[in-house]
mmCIF file of C-alpha atoms in Angstrom:
data_model
loop_
_atom_site.group_PDB
_atom_site.id
_atom_site.type_symbol
_atom_site.label_atom_id
_atom_site.label_comp_id
_atom_site.label_asym_id
_atom_site.label_seq_id
_atom_site.Cartn_x
_atom_site.Cartn_y
_atom_site.Cartn_z
ATOM 1 C CA MET A 1 273.925 -53.729 -56.049
ATOM 2 C CA MET A 2 275.301 -50.216 -55.269
ATOM 3 C CA ALA A 3 277.239 -49.049 -57.633
ATOM 4 C CA LEU A 4 280.928 -48.261 -56.720
ATOM 5 C CA LEU A 5 281.893 -45.376 -55.322
ATOM 6 C CA ASP A 6 284.222 -42.921 -57.362
ATOM 7 C CA GLY A 7 286.718 -43.754 -55.016
ATOM 8 C CA CYS A 8 287.973 -44.267 -51.424
ATOM 9 C CA PHE A 9 288.765 -41.754 -49.088
ATOM 10 C CA GLY A 10 291.429 -43.193 -46.796
ATOM 11 C CA LYS A 11 293.089 -46.455 -46.403
ATOM 12 C CA GLY A 12 290.739 -49.445 -44.730
ATOM 13 C CA ILE A 13 289.632 -53.287 -44.542
ATOM 14 C CA PHE A 14 286.540 -54.633 -44.165
ATOM 15 C CA ILE A 15 286.508 -57.619 -41.625
ATOM 16 C CA SER A 16 283.993 -60.783 -42.482
ATOM 17 C CA ALA A 17 283.448 -64.543 -42.177
ATOM 18 C CA THR A 18 281.847 -67.589 -44.025
ATOM 19 C CA GLY A 19 279.406 -67.555 -40.852
ATOM 20 C CA THR A 20 278.983 -66.578 -36.651
ATOM 21 C CA GLU A 21 281.278 -67.077 -33.904
ATOM 22 C CA LEU A 22 284.521 -67.086 -35.816
ATOM 23 C CA GLY A 23 286.423 -64.809 -33.087
ATOM 24 C CA LYS A 24 285.756 -61.665 -35.710
ATOM 25 C CA THR A 25 285.414 -59.294 -32.873
ATOM 26 C CA VAL A 26 289.207 -60.452 -31.072
ATOM 27 C CA LEU A 27 290.280 -60.227 -34.523
ATOM 28 C CA ALA A 28 289.720 -56.238 -35.504
ATOM 29 C CA SER A 29 290.575 -55.408 -32.164
ATOM 30 C CA GLY A 30 293.598 -56.849 -32.405
ATOM 31 C CA ILE A 31 294.378 -55.321 -35.594
ATOM 32 C CA ALA A 32 293.328 -51.865 -34.654
ATOM 33 C CA HIS A 33 295.694 -52.311 -31.393
ATOM 34 C CA TRP A 34 298.660 -53.347 -33.859
ATOM 35 C CA MET A 35 297.546 -50.599 -36.167
ATOM 36 C CA HIS A 36 297.410 -47.871 -32.582
ATOM 37 C CA ILE A 37 301.237 -49.217 -31.732
ATOM 38 C CA HIS A 38 303.117 -49.264 -34.605
ATOM 39 C CA LYS A 39 301.913 -47.266 -37.055
ATOM 40 C CA LEU A 40 301.328 -43.162 -37.616
ATOM 41 C CA GLY A 41 298.848 -41.545 -37.466
ATOM 42 C CA GLU A 42 294.523 -42.286 -36.392
ATOM 43 C CA THR A 43 293.259 -45.673 -36.107
ATOM 44 C CA ALA A 44 289.476 -46.194 -36.506
ATOM 45 C CA LEU A 45 287.704 -48.533 -36.039
ATOM 46 C CA TRP A 46 283.807 -49.063 -36.763
ATOM 47 C CA LYS A 47 280.690 -51.484 -36.133
ATOM 48 C CA PRO A 48 278.214 -50.940 -38.878
ATOM 49 C CA VAL A 49 275.632 -53.251 -36.826
ATOM 50 C CA GLN A 50 275.905 -55.672 -33.506
ATOM 51 C CA SER A 51 272.292 -57.092 -33.053
ATOM 52 C CA GLY A 52 271.967 -59.388 -29.479
ATOM 53 C CA VAL A 53 273.033 -56.684 -27.625
ATOM 54 C CA GLU A 54 273.266 -53.503 -25.366
ATOM 55 C CA LEU A 55 275.504 -50.627 -25.298
ATOM 56 C CA GLY A 56 278.308 -51.460 -22.538
ATOM 57 C CA THR A 57 277.344 -54.920 -22.166
ATOM 58 C CA LEU A 58 280.406 -57.452 -21.688
ATOM 59 C CA GLU A 59 278.404 -59.174 -24.401
ATOM 60 C CA ALA A 60 278.429 -56.092 -27.127
ATOM 61 C CA ASP A 61 281.243 -55.961 -30.136
ATOM 62 C CA SER A 62 281.421 -52.390 -29.709
ATOM 63 C CA TYR A 63 282.361 -52.365 -25.899
ATOM 64 C CA ARG A 64 285.077 -55.297 -26.929
ATOM 65 C CA LEU A 65 286.041 -53.685 -29.894
ATOM 66 C CA LEU A 66 286.960 -50.136 -27.916
ATOM 67 C CA LYS A 67 288.581 -52.105 -24.800
ATOM 68 C CA GLY A 68 290.432 -54.689 -27.222
ATOM 69 C CA SER A 69 291.960 -52.469 -29.059
ATOM 70 C CA GLY A 70 292.825 -49.584 -26.529
ATOM 71 C CA LEU A 71 291.881 -46.622 -28.954
ATOM 72 C CA THR A 72 291.170 -43.436 -25.877
ATOM 73 C CA ASN A 73 290.271 -40.916 -28.512
ATOM 74 C CA VAL A 74 286.326 -42.500 -28.624
ATOM 75 C CA GLY A 75 283.562 -43.639 -26.691
ATOM 76 C CA GLU A 76 282.008 -47.329 -26.746
ATOM 77 C CA ARG A 77 278.719 -45.176 -28.561
ATOM 78 C CA ASP A 78 281.325 -43.719 -31.216
ATOM 79 C CA LEU A 79 282.164 -47.388 -32.144
ATOM 80 C CA VAL A 80 278.956 -47.937 -33.914
ATOM 81 C CA THR A 81 276.282 -47.408 -35.666
ATOM 82 C CA TRP A 82 273.292 -49.818 -35.228
ATOM 83 C CA THR A 83 272.069 -52.190 -31.658
ATOM 84 C CA LEU A 84 269.848 -54.295 -31.982
ATOM 85 C CA ARG A 85 268.003 -55.526 -29.885
ATOM 86 C CA GLU A 86 267.253 -59.178 -30.919
ATOM 87 C CA PRO A 87 269.776 -61.731 -31.372
ATOM 88 C CA LEU A 88 269.321 -61.760 -35.395
ATOM 89 C CA ALA A 89 270.161 -60.675 -38.252
ATOM 90 C CA PRO A 90 270.267 -57.619 -38.547
ATOM 91 C CA TRP A 91 267.168 -56.470 -40.896
ATOM 92 C CA ALA A 92 265.493 -59.140 -39.525
ATOM 93 C CA ALA A 93 266.222 -57.679 -36.122
ATOM 94 C CA ALA A 94 265.466 -53.762 -37.400
ATOM 95 C CA LYS A 95 262.235 -55.156 -38.663
ATOM 96 C CA ARG A 96 261.137 -56.784 -35.473
ATOM 97 C CA GLU A 97 261.646 -53.125 -34.468
ATOM 98 C CA GLY A 98 259.750 -51.594 -36.713
ATOM 99 C CA LEU A 99 263.357 -49.949 -38.086
ATOM 100 C CA GLU A 100 265.105 -50.116 -41.332
ATOM 101 C CA ILE A 101 268.185 -49.982 -42.238
ATOM 102 C CA SER A 102 269.312 -47.202 -44.898
ATOM 103 C CA MET A 103 272.815 -49.112 -46.641
ATOM 104 C CA SER A 104 272.858 -45.207 -48.461
ATOM 105 C CA GLU A 105 273.696 -43.578 -45.430
ATOM 106 C CA LEU A 106 275.644 -46.541 -44.286
ATOM 107 C CA VAL A 107 278.360 -46.003 -47.279
ATOM 108 C CA VAL A 108 278.230 -41.803 -46.804
ATOM 109 C CA GLU A 109 279.022 -43.222 -43.148
ATOM 110 C CA GLY A 110 281.689 -45.306 -44.063
ATOM 111 C CA GLU A 111 283.388 -42.973 -46.943
ATOM 112 C CA ARG A 112 282.484 -39.974 -43.635
ATOM 113 C CA ARG A 113 285.073 -42.686 -41.441
ATOM 114 C CA LEU A 114 287.983 -43.321 -44.554
ATOM 115 C CA GLN A 115 287.422 -39.843 -44.617
ATOM 116 C CA ALA A 116 288.703 -38.240 -40.549
ATOM 117 C CA ALA A 117 290.968 -41.213 -40.330
ATOM 118 C CA ASP A 118 293.894 -42.435 -41.921
ATOM 119 C CA ARG A 119 292.662 -46.188 -40.988
ATOM 120 C CA LEU A 120 289.993 -47.795 -40.735
ATOM 121 C CA VAL A 121 288.725 -51.093 -40.018
ATOM 122 C CA VAL A 122 285.910 -52.160 -40.391
ATOM 123 C CA GLU A 123 284.008 -55.136 -38.100
ATOM 124 C CA GLY A 124 280.567 -56.599 -40.263
ATOM 125 C CA ALA A 125 277.964 -58.593 -38.656
ATOM 126 C CA GLY A 126 278.347 -62.789 -39.072
ATOM 127 C CA GLY A 127 279.352 -63.401 -42.316
ATOM 128 C CA VAL A 128 279.382 -61.844 -45.608
ATOM 129 C CA ALA A 129 276.385 -62.811 -47.230
ATOM 130 C CA VAL A 130 274.310 -61.556 -44.165
ATOM 131 C CA PRO A 131 271.647 -59.007 -44.626
ATOM 132 C CA LEU A 132 271.349 -55.241 -44.019
ATOM 133 C CA ASP A 133 268.400 -54.758 -45.452
ATOM 134 C CA ALA A 134 266.195 -56.576 -48.221
ATOM 135 C CA ARG A 135 268.843 -56.141 -51.433
ATOM 136 C CA HIS A 136 272.077 -55.719 -49.747
ATOM 137 C CA THR A 137 274.969 -57.537 -47.863
ATOM 138 C CA MET A 138 277.799 -57.215 -45.888
ATOM 139 C CA ALA A 139 279.762 -57.871 -48.745
ATOM 140 C CA ASP A 140 277.804 -55.000 -50.753
ATOM 141 C CA LEU A 141 278.547 -52.803 -47.530
ATOM 142 C CA ALA A 142 282.677 -53.732 -48.236
ATOM 143 C CA ALA A 143 282.494 -53.511 -51.814
ATOM 144 C CA ALA A 144 280.308 -50.393 -52.381
ATOM 145 C CA LEU A 145 283.140 -48.330 -49.903
ATOM 146 C CA GLN A 146 286.059 -50.068 -51.545
ATOM 147 C CA LEU A 147 288.034 -52.049 -49.033
ATOM 148 C CA PRO A 148 290.095 -55.541 -48.933
ATOM 149 C CA MET A 149 287.958 -57.474 -47.596
ATOM 150 C CA LEU A 150 289.275 -60.515 -45.127
ATOM 151 C CA ILE A 151 287.563 -63.307 -44.776
ATOM 152 C CA VAL A 152 287.947 -65.051 -41.139
ATOM 153 C CA ALA A 153 287.603 -68.785 -41.358
ATOM 154 C CA ALA A 154 287.252 -72.095 -38.768
ATOM 155 C CA PRO A 155 290.081 -74.199 -38.953
ATOM 156 C CA LEU A 156 288.065 -76.781 -38.817
ATOM 157 C CA LEU A 157 286.373 -79.981 -41.278
ATOM 158 C CA GLY A 158 284.250 -77.737 -44.154
ATOM 159 C CA THR A 159 286.140 -75.091 -44.002
ATOM 160 C CA VAL A 160 287.540 -75.527 -47.522
ATOM 161 C CA SER A 161 283.386 -75.161 -48.959
ATOM 162 C CA HIS A 162 283.069 -72.341 -46.647
ATOM 163 C CA THR A 163 285.151 -70.199 -47.719
ATOM 164 C CA VAL A 164 285.245 -70.775 -50.790
ATOM 165 C CA THR A 165 282.044 -70.329 -52.082
ATOM 166 C CA ALA A 166 281.630 -66.393 -48.737
ATOM 167 C CA VAL A 167 285.464 -65.529 -51.059
ATOM 168 C CA GLN A 168 283.269 -66.030 -54.405
ATOM 169 C CA TYR A 169 280.324 -64.282 -53.006
ATOM 170 C CA ALA A 170 282.262 -61.625 -52.077
ATOM 171 C CA ARG A 171 283.805 -61.546 -55.869
ATOM 172 C CA SER A 172 281.099 -62.286 -57.368
ATOM 173 C CA LYS A 173 279.042 -58.458 -55.663
ATOM 174 C CA GLY A 174 282.586 -56.734 -56.043
ATOM 175 C CA VAL A 175 284.473 -57.030 -54.075
ATOM 176 C CA LYS A 176 288.005 -57.401 -55.580
ATOM 177 C CA ASP A 177 290.741 -57.897 -52.595
ATOM 178 C CA VAL A 178 290.072 -60.838 -50.336
ATOM 179 C CA ALA A 179 292.271 -62.955 -48.180
ATOM 180 C CA VAL A 180 291.864 -65.475 -45.872
ATOM 181 C CA VAL A 181 292.915 -66.078 -42.426
ATOM 182 C CA PHE A 182 291.792 -68.320 -40.223
ATOM 183 C CA GLY A 183 289.835 -67.850 -36.502
ATOM 184 C CA ALA A 184 290.672 -67.646 -32.975
ATOM 185 C CA MET A 185 288.076 -71.015 -31.604
ATOM 186 C CA LEU A 186 288.929 -72.942 -28.783
ATOM 187 C CA ILE A 187 288.362 -76.306 -31.003
ATOM 188 C CA LYS A 188 289.133 -79.467 -28.247
ATOM 189 C CA PRO A 189 289.960 -79.184 -24.790
ATOM 190 C CA ALA A 190 293.254 -79.034 -24.010
ATOM 191 C CA ALA A 191 293.537 -82.221 -23.274
ATOM 192 C CA GLU A 192 292.168 -83.589 -25.934
ATOM 193 C CA TRP A 193 294.363 -81.606 -28.529
ATOM 194 C CA ASN A 194 296.577 -82.971 -31.420
ATOM 195 C CA LYS A 195 298.090 -80.082 -32.022
ATOM 196 C CA THR A 196 300.342 -82.138 -34.776
ATOM 197 C CA ALA A 197 297.362 -83.280 -36.739
ATOM 198 C CA TYR A 198 295.967 -79.659 -36.180
ATOM 199 C CA GLU A 199 298.976 -78.241 -37.588
ATOM 200 C CA GLN A 200 298.561 -80.800 -40.390
ATOM 201 C CA GLN A 201 294.653 -79.361 -40.737
ATOM 202 C CA LEU A 202 295.520 -76.348 -41.331
ATOM 203 C CA TYR A 203 298.411 -76.769 -44.158
ATOM 204 C CA GLU A 204 295.326 -79.193 -45.752
ATOM 205 C CA ASN A 205 292.804 -76.574 -45.862
ATOM 206 C CA THR A 206 295.293 -73.618 -46.783
ATOM 207 C CA GLU A 207 296.467 -75.186 -49.305
ATOM 208 C CA MET A 208 293.654 -76.424 -50.791
ATOM 209 C CA ILE A 209 291.110 -73.001 -50.214
ATOM 210 C CA GLN A 210 293.892 -71.161 -51.686
ATOM 211 C CA SER A 211 294.138 -73.543 -55.157
ATOM 212 C CA ILE A 212 290.433 -73.895 -55.750
ATOM 213 C CA ALA A 213 290.070 -70.004 -54.488
ATOM 214 C CA GLU A 214 292.989 -68.398 -55.384
ATOM 215 C CA VAL A 215 292.802 -66.232 -52.231
ATOM 216 C CA PRO A 216 296.287 -65.846 -49.946
ATOM 217 C CA VAL A 217 295.454 -67.079 -46.679
ATOM 218 C CA VAL A 218 298.017 -65.372 -44.304
ATOM 219 C CA GLY A 219 297.751 -67.866 -41.222
ATOM 220 C CA ALA A 220 295.661 -68.643 -38.256
ATOM 221 C CA VAL A 221 295.042 -66.848 -35.425
ATOM 222 C CA PRO A 222 295.691 -68.339 -31.970
ATOM 223 C CA TYR A 223 293.067 -68.728 -29.314
ATOM 224 C CA LEU A 224 292.794 -65.579 -26.947
ATOM 225 C CA PRO A 225 289.106 -65.080 -26.146
ATOM 226 C CA HIS A 226 288.288 -61.785 -24.604
ATOM 227 C CA PRO A 227 289.038 -61.064 -20.909
ATOM 228 C CA ASN A 228 285.089 -61.477 -19.246
ATOM 229 C CA ARG A 229 284.947 -58.787 -16.764
ATOM 230 C CA LEU A 230 284.345 -55.917 -16.669
ATOM 231 C CA ASP A 231 288.717 -55.358 -15.585
ATOM 232 C CA GLU A 232 290.984 -52.312 -17.066
ATOM 233 C CA ASP A 233 293.861 -54.499 -16.642
ATOM 234 C CA MET A 234 292.844 -57.547 -17.798
ATOM 235 C CA TRP A 235 292.374 -56.012 -21.089
ATOM 236 C CA ILE A 236 295.795 -54.662 -20.947
ATOM 237 C CA ASN A 237 297.118 -57.637 -19.866
ATOM 238 C CA TRP A 238 295.056 -59.582 -23.183
ATOM 239 C CA ARG A 239 295.882 -56.351 -24.815
ATOM 240 C CA LYS A 240 300.033 -57.203 -24.600
ATOM 241 C CA ASP A 241 299.492 -60.602 -24.639
ATOM 242 C CA TRP A 242 297.506 -59.678 -28.347
ATOM 243 C CA LEU A 243 300.886 -58.741 -29.956
ATOM 244 C CA ARG A 244 303.157 -60.874 -28.201
ATOM 245 C CA GLU A 245 301.431 -64.088 -29.390
ATOM 246 C CA THR A 246 300.268 -63.334 -32.198
ATOM 247 C CA ALA A 247 303.746 -61.608 -33.455
ATOM 248 C CA HIS A 248 305.397 -64.301 -35.574
ATOM 249 C CA LEU A 249 302.347 -63.729 -38.336
ATOM 250 C CA THR A 250 304.026 -62.434 -40.418
ATOM 251 C CA ALA A 251 302.144 -63.069 -43.579
ATOM 252 C CA LEU A 252 298.601 -61.660 -41.638
ATOM 253 C CA TYR A 253 300.860 -57.998 -40.509
ATOM 254 C CA ASP A 254 302.708 -57.990 -44.718
ATOM 255 C CA TRP A 255 298.695 -58.264 -46.151
ATOM 256 C CA LEU A 256 297.782 -55.505 -43.125
ATOM 257 C CA ASN A 257 300.953 -53.315 -43.837
ATOM 258 C CA VAL A 258 300.007 -53.252 -47.510
ATOM 259 C CA ARG A 259 297.730 -51.603 -47.486
ATOM 260 C CA LEU A 260 296.859 -49.935 -44.133
#
């Protein structure tokens, strides 16, 4: 593991997860939009690595981050460092293309981005232990930049074990400040959805994770999928919906306010 930097050059958070497809990009773009609207100074976004996509497509995290955040002072290409073709972990996807991701270069770039903006939201790829190379994972990058980590967890059966393991792994890599939020997932069709049972399960999972992992669980993000069309009005409406539908998540925004 790389040694920690002497100190952070700005404020930021690192959004990771217990796995993939849990709503990290939705959350990262929504948080960035909230900061852009409600805080003074410059908000910045960074996706160190994305795989299995091409720039500019609806599926690219970089595109969805840009449109979801509503940031207008950057282009999509500015938000991402590595875009790899194969839908694999960054280490494997880079090897398929005969490339090698440099951890030290990513740390320097993260350092530069922290210097340049008042606040930086970093979205990792996949979960906390997804490898960048043979020795370093997403948690190593967050630790090297000394960023607080917000771990997105599934609001489902099995989440306690997965989340506790992810928290402990992040801490083992040197991430000192960790919180958990339940992700924006479509769990069941509306006709089969039992709101009371779901809320009871959230309460129980929150209690167990907070007790065992000793981290705050700062809420559950509502299901607000990004638009699946290249329609600017739809993105404008999505950003409005995000601010309205997450206004009740006071624990999440309190956690963010302290760190950003």
